[in-house]
Coordinates of C-alpha atoms in Angstrom, one line a residue:
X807 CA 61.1 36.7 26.4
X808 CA 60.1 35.9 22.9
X809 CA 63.3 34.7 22.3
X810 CA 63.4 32.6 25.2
X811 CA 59.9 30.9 24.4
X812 CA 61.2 29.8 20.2
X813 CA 64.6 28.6 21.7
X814 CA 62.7 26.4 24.1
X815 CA 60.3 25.2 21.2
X816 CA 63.4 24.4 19.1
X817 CA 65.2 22.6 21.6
X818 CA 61.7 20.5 22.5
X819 CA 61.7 19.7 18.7
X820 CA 65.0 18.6 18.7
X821 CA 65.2 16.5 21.9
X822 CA 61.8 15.2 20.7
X823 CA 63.2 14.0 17.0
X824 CA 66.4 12.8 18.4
X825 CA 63.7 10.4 20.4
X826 CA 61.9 9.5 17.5
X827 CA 61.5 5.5 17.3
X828 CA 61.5 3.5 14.4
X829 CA 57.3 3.8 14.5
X830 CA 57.4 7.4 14.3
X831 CA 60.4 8.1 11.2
X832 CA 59.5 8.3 8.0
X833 CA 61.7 5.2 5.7
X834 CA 62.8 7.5 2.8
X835 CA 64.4 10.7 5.2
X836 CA 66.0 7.7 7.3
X837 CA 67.0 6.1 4.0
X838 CA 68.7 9.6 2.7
X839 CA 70.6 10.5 6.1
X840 CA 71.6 6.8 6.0
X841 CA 73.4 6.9 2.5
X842 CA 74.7 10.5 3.5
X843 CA 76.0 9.0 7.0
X844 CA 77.6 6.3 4.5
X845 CA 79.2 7.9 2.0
X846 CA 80.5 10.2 4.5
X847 CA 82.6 7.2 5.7
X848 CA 84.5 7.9 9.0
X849 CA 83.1 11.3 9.5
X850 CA 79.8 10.3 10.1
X851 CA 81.2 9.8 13.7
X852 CA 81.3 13.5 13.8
X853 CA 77.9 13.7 12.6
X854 CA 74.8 14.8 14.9
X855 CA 72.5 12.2 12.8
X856 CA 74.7 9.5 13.2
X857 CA 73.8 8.4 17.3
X858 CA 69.9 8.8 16.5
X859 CA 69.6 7.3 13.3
X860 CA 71.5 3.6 14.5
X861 CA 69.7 3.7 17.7
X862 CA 66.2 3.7 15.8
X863 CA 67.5 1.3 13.2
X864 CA 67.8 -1.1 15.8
X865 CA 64.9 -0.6 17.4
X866 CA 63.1 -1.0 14.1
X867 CA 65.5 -4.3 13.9
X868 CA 64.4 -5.7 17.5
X869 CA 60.8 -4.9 16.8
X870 CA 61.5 -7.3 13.3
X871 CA 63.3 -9.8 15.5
X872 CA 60.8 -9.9 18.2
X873 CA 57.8 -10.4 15.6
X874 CA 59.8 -13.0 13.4
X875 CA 60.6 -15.0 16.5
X876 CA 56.5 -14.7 17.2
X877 CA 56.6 -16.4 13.7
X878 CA 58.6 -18.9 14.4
X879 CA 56.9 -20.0 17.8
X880 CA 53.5 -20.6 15.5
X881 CA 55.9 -21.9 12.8
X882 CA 55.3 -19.1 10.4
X883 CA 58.8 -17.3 10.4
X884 CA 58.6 -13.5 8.8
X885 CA 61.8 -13.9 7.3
X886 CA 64.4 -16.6 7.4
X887 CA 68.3 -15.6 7.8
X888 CA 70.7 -18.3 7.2
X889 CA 72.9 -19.1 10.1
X890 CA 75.7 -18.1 8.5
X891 CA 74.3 -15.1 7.5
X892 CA 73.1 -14.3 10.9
X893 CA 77.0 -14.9 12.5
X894 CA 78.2 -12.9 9.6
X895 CA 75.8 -9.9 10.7
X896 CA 74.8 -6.5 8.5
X897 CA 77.3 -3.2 8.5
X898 CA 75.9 -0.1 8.0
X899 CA 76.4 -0.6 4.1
X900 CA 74.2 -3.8 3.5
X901 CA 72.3 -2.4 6.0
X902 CA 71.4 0.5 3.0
X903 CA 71.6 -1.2 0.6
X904 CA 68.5 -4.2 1.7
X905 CA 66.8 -0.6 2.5
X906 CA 67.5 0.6 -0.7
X907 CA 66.2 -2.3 -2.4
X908 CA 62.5 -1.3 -1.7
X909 CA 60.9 1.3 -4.3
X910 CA 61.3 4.7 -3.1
X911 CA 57.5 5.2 -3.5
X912 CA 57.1 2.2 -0.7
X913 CA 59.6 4.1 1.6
X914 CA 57.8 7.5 1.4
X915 CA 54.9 5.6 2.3
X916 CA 56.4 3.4 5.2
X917 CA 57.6 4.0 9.0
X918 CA 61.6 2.6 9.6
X919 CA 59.7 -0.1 11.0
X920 CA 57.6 -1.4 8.4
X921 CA 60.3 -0.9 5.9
X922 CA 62.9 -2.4 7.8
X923 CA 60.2 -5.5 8.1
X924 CA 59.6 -5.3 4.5
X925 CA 63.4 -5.3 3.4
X926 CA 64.3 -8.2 5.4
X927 CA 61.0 -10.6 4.0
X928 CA 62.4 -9.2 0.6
X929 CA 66.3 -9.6 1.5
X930 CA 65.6 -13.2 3.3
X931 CA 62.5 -15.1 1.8
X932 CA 61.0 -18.1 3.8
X933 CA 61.1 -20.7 0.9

């Protein structure tokens, strides 16, 4: 019965982080899984992180989008992508690498979300 009870707590846990949204995951452990998932090339396909990390990247990514556009209506964009950057789009690489661009000690600090938001005002200024 005891056994029963910690393998239903476990799989809760797991089905819960899995679930985790770009307001609940901490920047820096998204930012190392991501640069694992990356360096492991093609066999991050294989990878259990791999499905849950993308989905909340672009949730943290719509939530960015939605606020920019927000912005934009009051003419006060967050961030401004170049059109031709925008067509061109961001692989999981430059995806790291504008993450990686914040300190570590602001990512420890920061939700994907905020980081992610943060990045992209850092990646692509309004000038």
């Amino acid at each position: 019965m005891y056994r029963q009870i910690l393998g239903g707590i476990a799989a809760l846990t797991l089905a819960t982080s899995a679930q985790a949204g770009p307001a609940d995951v901490n920047a820096q452990a998204f930012y190392v899984d991501a640069v694992e998932l990356v360096d492991k090339g093609m066999g991050a396909l294989f990878d259990k992180r791999t499905k849950p990390r993308m989905a909340q990247l672009k949730a943290a990514g719509q939530l960015a989008r939605e606020e920019n556009e927000a912005g934009k209506a009051k003419g006060k964009p967050v961030y401004c992508v170049s059109e031709a950057e925008r067509k061109k789009g961001l692989d999981a690489k430059a995806a790291v690498r504008i993450l990686g661009a914040l300190p570590e000690s602001d990512r420890r600090k920061m939700t994907l979300a905020q980081a992610w938001r943060a990045a992209l005002i850092r990646e692509y200024p309004c000038r």
